[in-house]
Every structure is written in C-alpha cells, then in structure tokens.
mmCIF file of C-alpha atoms in Angstrom:
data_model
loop_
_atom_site.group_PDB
_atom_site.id
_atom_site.type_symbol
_atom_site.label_atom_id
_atom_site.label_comp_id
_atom_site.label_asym_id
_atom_site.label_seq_id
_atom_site.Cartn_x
_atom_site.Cartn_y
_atom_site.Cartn_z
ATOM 1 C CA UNK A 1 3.139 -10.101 31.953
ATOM 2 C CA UNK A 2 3.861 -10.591 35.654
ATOM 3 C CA UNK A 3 6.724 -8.995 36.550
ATOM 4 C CA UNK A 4 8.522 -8.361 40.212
ATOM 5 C CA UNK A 5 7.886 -4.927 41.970
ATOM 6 C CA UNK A 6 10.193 -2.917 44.035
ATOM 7 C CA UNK A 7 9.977 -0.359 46.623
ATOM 8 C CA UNK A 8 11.109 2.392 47.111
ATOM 9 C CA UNK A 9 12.552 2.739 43.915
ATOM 10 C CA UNK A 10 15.463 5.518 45.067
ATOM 11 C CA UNK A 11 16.348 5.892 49.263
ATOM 12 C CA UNK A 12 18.787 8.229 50.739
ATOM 13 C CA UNK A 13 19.936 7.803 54.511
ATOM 14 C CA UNK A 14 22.443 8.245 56.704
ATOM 15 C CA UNK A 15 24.878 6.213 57.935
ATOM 16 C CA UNK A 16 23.658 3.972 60.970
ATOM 17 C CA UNK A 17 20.030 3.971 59.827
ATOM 18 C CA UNK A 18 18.249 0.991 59.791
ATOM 19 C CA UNK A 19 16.666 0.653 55.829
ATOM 20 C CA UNK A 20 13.579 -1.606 54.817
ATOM 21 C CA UNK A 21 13.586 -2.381 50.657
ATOM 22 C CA UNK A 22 10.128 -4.150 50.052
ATOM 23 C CA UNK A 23 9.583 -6.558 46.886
ATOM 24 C CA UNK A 24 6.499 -8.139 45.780
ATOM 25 C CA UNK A 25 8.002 -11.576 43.656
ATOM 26 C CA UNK A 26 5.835 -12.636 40.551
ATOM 27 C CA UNK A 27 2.824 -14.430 42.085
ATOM 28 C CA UNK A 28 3.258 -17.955 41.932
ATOM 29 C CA UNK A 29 6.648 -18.137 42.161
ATOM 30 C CA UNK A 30 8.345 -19.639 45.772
ATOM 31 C CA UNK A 31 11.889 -19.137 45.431
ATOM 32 C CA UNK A 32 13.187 -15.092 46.095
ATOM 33 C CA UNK A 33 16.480 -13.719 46.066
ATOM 34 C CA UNK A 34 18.411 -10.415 46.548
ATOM 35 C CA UNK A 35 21.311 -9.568 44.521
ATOM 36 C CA UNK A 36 22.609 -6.164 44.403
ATOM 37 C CA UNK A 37 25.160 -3.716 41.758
ATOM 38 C CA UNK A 38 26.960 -1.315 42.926
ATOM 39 C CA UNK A 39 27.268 1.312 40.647
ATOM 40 C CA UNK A 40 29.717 0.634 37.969
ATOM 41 C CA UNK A 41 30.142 -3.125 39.072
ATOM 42 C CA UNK A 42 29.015 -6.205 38.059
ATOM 43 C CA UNK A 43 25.920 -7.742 39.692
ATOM 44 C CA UNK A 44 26.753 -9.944 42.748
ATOM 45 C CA UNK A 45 24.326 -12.353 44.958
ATOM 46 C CA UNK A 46 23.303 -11.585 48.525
ATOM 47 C CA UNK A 47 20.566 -14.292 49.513
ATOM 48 C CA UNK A 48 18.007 -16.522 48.410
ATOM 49 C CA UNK A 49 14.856 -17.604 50.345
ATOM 50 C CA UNK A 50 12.191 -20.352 50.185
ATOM 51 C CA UNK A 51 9.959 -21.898 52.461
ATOM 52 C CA UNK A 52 10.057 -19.133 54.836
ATOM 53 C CA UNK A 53 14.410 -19.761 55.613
ATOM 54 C CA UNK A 54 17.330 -18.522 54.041
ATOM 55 C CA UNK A 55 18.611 -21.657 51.817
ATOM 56 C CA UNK A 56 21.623 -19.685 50.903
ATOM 57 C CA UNK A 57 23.929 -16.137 51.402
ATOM 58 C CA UNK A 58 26.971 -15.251 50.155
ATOM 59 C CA UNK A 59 29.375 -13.369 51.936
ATOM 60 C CA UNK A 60 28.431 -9.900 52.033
ATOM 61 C CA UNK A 61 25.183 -11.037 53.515
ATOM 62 C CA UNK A 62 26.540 -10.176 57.011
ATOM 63 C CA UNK A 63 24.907 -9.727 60.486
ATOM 64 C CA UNK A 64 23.456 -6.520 59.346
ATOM 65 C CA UNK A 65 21.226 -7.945 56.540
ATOM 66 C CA UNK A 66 17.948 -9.446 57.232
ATOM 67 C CA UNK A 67 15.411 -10.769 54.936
ATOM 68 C CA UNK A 68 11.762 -11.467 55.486
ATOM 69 C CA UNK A 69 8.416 -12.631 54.102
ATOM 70 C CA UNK A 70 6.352 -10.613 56.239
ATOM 71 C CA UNK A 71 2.969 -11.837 54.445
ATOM 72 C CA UNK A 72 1.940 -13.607 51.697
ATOM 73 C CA UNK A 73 3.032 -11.227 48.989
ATOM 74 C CA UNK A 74 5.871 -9.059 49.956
ATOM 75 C CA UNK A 75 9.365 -9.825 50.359
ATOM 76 C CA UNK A 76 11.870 -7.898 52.650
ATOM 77 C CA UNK A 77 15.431 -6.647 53.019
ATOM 78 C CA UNK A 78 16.320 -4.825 55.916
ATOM 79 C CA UNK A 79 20.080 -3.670 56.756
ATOM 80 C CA UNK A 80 20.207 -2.631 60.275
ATOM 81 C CA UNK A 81 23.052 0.282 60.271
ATOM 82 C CA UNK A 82 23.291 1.480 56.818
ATOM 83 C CA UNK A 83 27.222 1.699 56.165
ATOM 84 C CA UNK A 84 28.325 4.113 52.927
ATOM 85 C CA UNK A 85 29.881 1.473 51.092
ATOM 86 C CA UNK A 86 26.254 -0.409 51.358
ATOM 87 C CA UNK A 87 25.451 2.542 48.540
ATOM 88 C CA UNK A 88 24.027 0.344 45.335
ATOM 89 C CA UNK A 89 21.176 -1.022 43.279
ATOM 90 C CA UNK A 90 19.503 -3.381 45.306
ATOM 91 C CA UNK A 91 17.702 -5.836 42.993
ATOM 92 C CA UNK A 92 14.909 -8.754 44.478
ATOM 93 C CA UNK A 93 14.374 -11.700 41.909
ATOM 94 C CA UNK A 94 12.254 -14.291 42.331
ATOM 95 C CA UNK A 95 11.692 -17.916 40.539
ATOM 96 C CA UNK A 96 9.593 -21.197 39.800
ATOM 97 C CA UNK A 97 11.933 -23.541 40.575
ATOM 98 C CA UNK A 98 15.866 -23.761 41.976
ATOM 99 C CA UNK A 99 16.558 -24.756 38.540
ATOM 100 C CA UNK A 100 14.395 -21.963 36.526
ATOM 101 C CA UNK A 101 15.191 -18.535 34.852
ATOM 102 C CA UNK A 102 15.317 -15.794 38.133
ATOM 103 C CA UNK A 103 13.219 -12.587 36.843
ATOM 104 C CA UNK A 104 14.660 -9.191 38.597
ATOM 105 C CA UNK A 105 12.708 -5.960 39.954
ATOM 106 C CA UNK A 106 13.582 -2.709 38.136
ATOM 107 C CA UNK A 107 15.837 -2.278 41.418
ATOM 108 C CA UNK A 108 15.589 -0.045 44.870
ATOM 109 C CA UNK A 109 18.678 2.322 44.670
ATOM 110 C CA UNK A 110 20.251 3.089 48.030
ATOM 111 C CA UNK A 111 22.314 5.881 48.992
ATOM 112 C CA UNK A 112 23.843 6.260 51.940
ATOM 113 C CA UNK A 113 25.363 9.614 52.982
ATOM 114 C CA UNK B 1 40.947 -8.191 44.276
ATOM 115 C CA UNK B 2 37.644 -6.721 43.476
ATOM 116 C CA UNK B 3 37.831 -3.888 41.095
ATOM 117 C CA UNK B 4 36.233 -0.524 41.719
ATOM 118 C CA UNK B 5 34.665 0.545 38.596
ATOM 119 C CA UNK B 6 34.380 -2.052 35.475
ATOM 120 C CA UNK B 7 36.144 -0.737 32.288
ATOM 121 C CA UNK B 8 33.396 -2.936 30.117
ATOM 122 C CA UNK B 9 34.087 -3.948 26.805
ATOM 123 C CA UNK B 10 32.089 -2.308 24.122
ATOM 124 C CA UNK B 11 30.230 -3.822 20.967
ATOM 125 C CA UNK B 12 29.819 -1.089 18.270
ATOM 126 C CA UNK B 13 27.335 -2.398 16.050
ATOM 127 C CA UNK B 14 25.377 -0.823 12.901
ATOM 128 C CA UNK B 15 21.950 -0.856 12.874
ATOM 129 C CA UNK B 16 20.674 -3.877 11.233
ATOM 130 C CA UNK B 17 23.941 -5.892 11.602
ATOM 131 C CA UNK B 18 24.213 -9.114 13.507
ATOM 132 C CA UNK B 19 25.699 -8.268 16.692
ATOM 133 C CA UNK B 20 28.083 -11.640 18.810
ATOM 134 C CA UNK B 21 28.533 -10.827 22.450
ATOM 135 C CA UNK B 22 31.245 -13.172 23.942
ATOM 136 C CA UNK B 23 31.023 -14.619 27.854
ATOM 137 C CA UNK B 24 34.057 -17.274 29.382
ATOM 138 C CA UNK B 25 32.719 -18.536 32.708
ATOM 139 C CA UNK B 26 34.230 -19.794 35.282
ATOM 140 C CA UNK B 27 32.760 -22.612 37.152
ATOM 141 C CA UNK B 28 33.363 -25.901 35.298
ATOM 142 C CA UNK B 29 30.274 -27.338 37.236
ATOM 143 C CA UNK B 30 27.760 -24.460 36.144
ATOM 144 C CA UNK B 31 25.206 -26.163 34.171
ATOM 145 C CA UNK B 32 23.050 -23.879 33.547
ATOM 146 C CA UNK B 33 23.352 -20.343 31.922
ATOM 147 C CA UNK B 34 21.234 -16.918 31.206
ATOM 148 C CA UNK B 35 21.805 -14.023 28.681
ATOM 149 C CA UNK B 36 20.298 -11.065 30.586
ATOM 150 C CA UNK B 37 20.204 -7.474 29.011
ATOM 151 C CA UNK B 38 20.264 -4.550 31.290
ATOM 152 C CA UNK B 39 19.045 -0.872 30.064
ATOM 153 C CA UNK B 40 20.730 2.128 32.236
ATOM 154 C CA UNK B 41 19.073 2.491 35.137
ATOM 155 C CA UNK B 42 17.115 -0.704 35.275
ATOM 156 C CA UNK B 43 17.119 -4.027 36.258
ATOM 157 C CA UNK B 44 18.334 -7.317 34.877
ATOM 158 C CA UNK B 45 15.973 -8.439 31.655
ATOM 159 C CA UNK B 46 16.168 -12.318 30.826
ATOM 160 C CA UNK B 47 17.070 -12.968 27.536
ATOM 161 C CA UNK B 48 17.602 -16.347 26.527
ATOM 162 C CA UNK B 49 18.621 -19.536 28.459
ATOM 163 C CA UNK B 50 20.650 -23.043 27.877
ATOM 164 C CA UNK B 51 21.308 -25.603 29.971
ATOM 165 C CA UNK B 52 24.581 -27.716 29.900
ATOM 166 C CA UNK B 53 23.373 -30.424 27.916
ATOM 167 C CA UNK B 54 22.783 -28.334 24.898
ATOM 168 C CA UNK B 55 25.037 -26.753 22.610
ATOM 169 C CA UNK B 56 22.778 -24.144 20.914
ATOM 170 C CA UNK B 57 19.582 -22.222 21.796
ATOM 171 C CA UNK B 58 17.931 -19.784 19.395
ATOM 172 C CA UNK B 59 14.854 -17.310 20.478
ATOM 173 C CA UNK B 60 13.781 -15.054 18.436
ATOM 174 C CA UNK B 61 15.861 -12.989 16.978
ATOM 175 C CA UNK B 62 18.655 -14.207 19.535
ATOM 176 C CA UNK B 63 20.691 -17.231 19.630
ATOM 177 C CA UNK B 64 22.799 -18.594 21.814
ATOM 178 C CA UNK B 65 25.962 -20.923 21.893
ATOM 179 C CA UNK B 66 27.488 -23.195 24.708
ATOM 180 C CA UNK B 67 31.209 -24.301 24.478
ATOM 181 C CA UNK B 68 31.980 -26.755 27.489
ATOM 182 C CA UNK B 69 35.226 -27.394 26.498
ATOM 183 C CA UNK B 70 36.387 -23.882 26.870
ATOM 184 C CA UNK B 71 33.662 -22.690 29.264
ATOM 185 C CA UNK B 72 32.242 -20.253 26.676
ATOM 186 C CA UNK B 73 29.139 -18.780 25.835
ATOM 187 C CA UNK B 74 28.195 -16.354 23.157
ATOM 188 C CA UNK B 75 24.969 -14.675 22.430
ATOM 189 C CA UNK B 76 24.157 -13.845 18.943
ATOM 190 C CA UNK B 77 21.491 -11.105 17.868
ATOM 191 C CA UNK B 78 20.101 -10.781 14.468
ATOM 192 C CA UNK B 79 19.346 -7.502 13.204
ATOM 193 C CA UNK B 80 20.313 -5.362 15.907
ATOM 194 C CA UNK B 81 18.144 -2.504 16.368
ATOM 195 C CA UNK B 82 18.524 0.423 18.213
ATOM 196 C CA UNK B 83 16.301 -0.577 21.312
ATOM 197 C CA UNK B 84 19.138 -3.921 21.653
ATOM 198 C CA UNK B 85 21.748 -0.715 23.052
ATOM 199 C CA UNK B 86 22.463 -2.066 26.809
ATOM 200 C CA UNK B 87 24.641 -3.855 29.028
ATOM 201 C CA UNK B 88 24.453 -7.624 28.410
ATOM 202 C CA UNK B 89 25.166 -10.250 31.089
ATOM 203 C CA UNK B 90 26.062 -13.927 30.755
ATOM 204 C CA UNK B 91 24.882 -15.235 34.232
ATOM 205 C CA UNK B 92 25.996 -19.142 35.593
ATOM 206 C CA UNK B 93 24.699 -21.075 38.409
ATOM 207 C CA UNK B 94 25.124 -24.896 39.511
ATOM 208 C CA UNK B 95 21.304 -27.023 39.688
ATOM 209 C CA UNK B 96 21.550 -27.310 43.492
ATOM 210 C CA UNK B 97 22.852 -23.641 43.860
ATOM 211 C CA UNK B 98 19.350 -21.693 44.955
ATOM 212 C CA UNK B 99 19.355 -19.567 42.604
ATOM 213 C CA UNK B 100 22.844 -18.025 43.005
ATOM 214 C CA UNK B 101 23.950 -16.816 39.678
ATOM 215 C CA UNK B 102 27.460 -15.416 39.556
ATOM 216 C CA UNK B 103 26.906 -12.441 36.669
ATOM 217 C CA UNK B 104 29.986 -11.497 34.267
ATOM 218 C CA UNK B 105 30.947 -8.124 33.887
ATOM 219 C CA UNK B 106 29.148 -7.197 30.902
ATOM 220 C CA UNK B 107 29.732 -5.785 27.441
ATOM 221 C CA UNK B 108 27.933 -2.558 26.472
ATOM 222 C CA UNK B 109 26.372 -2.757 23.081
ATOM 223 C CA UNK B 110 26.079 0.377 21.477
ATOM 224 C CA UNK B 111 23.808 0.348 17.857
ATOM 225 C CA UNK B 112 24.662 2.725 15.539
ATOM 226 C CA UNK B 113 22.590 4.285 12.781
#
C-alpha cells in the first residue's frame, strides 16, 4: 500500500539551527500538508501546499517556517532558527483531493536543546 | 488557553467487547469528518470517514455515527482486540478548507485481556 515517508525520523539541534524535515507524499497525490504534535498534545495544522504555493497556514506557521517541493517527489519543511518550544512530532500528509481522506508519515521527531 | 499536557480520557475495554469512542466538534460548518487511530510513537492511521450528509458509516469491523444536531460523532468498534489499544482522533475540516483538519484531543483505548 502506498504510504507517505519521512525523514529523518528523530533530529536533535540546537537552538538557532536552521532544520530541513524531508517527506516523500503517496505518489499520485497533489495536495501536501504539515501538521505537527507536540508531545502530550493534540495534533494541530501548520500548512498545506498544492500547485507549487502555500493555499493555506495557520498561525504557528510563522516567518521561520518554509515549505518546499524541491523536485518531483519530495516535500520540504525547513524552520530557519530552531526555537525549544519548536520541540514535537512533525507529521507531512498528503491527499487526492481538498475534499479526500489526508494519509500521515510515521512522523520526524524534533528536539531542540 | 492552550493546555500543556492533555489529561485524555481513557476507554477500558475487554478483549472482545464492543468498544464506543465519543467526539463533540466544534465547527458547525465542518462537513466532513475522520476517525484516525494513533499507536505510541507513530503517526496518524485513517480509520473510517463520513461526510455531513450521512448519518452512519460502517467499515469493517468499525462504524461510525454523525449527530448534526449536537455536533457529535462516535466511532464504534466491534470486537476489540488487543492490536485496537491507541489513541483515537475524531478529525473535522470544512470542503474548501485545504486540507486543514482541526484534531480532538483523543481518548486512549486500552484492551484488556
């Protein structure tokens, strides 16, 4: 069964590092999305992408998140100075369709010391 | 205010018992809705979905209910087994939201022997 792929799968760094998380979304699918958990807490939306622009971020997707579609397959999320409280599960999703079940990556967790 | 570390509710269930896992959402407008089950340590699993204008859904082994009245959702599982222990999400999201769910805060199901 197809399923979405993350890297790294665990990332320690310190504070004020820049940190790449890398997704490869289910094959055919054109919609992608990053949501993240941190631990303990429920899961809550950061972005979704399509057609090579952000269509939507919520508010914790501040000036020091980026996403990307560098190629054809992978799927980006870079936060430019890692802050501690940016410690959590960092899940990318992708769909079908705006209107169609999301599927989630087993997760990249980040730590930042 | 945002809490810092859910208290979830927990669903002790005997092995082979049908197990009812309860969700109120929020969003009046939501119109579309996804069980997801998440194992410790992993990511989001879809479940079972329903769209607003259904009442009932049933996959196998799991069914699921849609109150509109009183913005409620409940998931039912049939024979809970042992692999069913996890965190279970109800997840909502508007059609021309892009793929932003907003997640609940989960009930741990625990089977029994």
């Amino acid at each position: 069964e197809p399923e979405v792929t993350q890297t790294p799968s665990h990332q320690v760094t310190q504070m004020g590092q820049e940190v790449i998380l890398r997704c490869v979304p289910i094959s055919n699918h054109l919609y992608f999305y990053w949501y993240r958990q941190i631990l303990g807490q429920k899961v809550e939306f950061l972005v979704s992408f399509y057609n090579n622009e952000i269509s939507e971020k919520s508010e914790i997707f501040d000036d020091q998140f980026s996403v990307e579609r560098p190629d054809g397959s992978n799927f980006t999320l870079k936060i430019r100075s890692t802050k501690l409280e940016d410690s959590a599960m960092y899940f990318c999703a992708s769909s079908s369709g705006t209107g169609n079940t999301i599927y989630f990556g087993e997760g990249s967790w980040l730590t930042v010391v | 205010g945002e809490s810092v570390g859910l208290h979830l509710p927990t669903l002790s269930v005997q092995e082979g018992d049908n197990s009812i896992i309860n969700c109120a959402y929020s969003n009046s407008a939501s119109d579309y809705f996804i069980w997801y089950k998440q194992e410790s340590g992993k990511g989001p699993q879809f479940i079972i979905d329903i769209r607003s204008n259904m009442d009932k859904r049933q996959g196998q082994r799991v069914t699921v209910l849609l109150n509109k009245t009183v913005k409620h959702l409940s998931l039912q599982i049939a024979a809970t087994q042992p692999g069913d222990s996890a965190v279970y999400f109800c997840a909502e999201k508007q059609t021309d939201s892009w793929g932003k769910f907003q997640f609940g805060a989960g009930t741990q199901v625990v089977v029994t022997p």
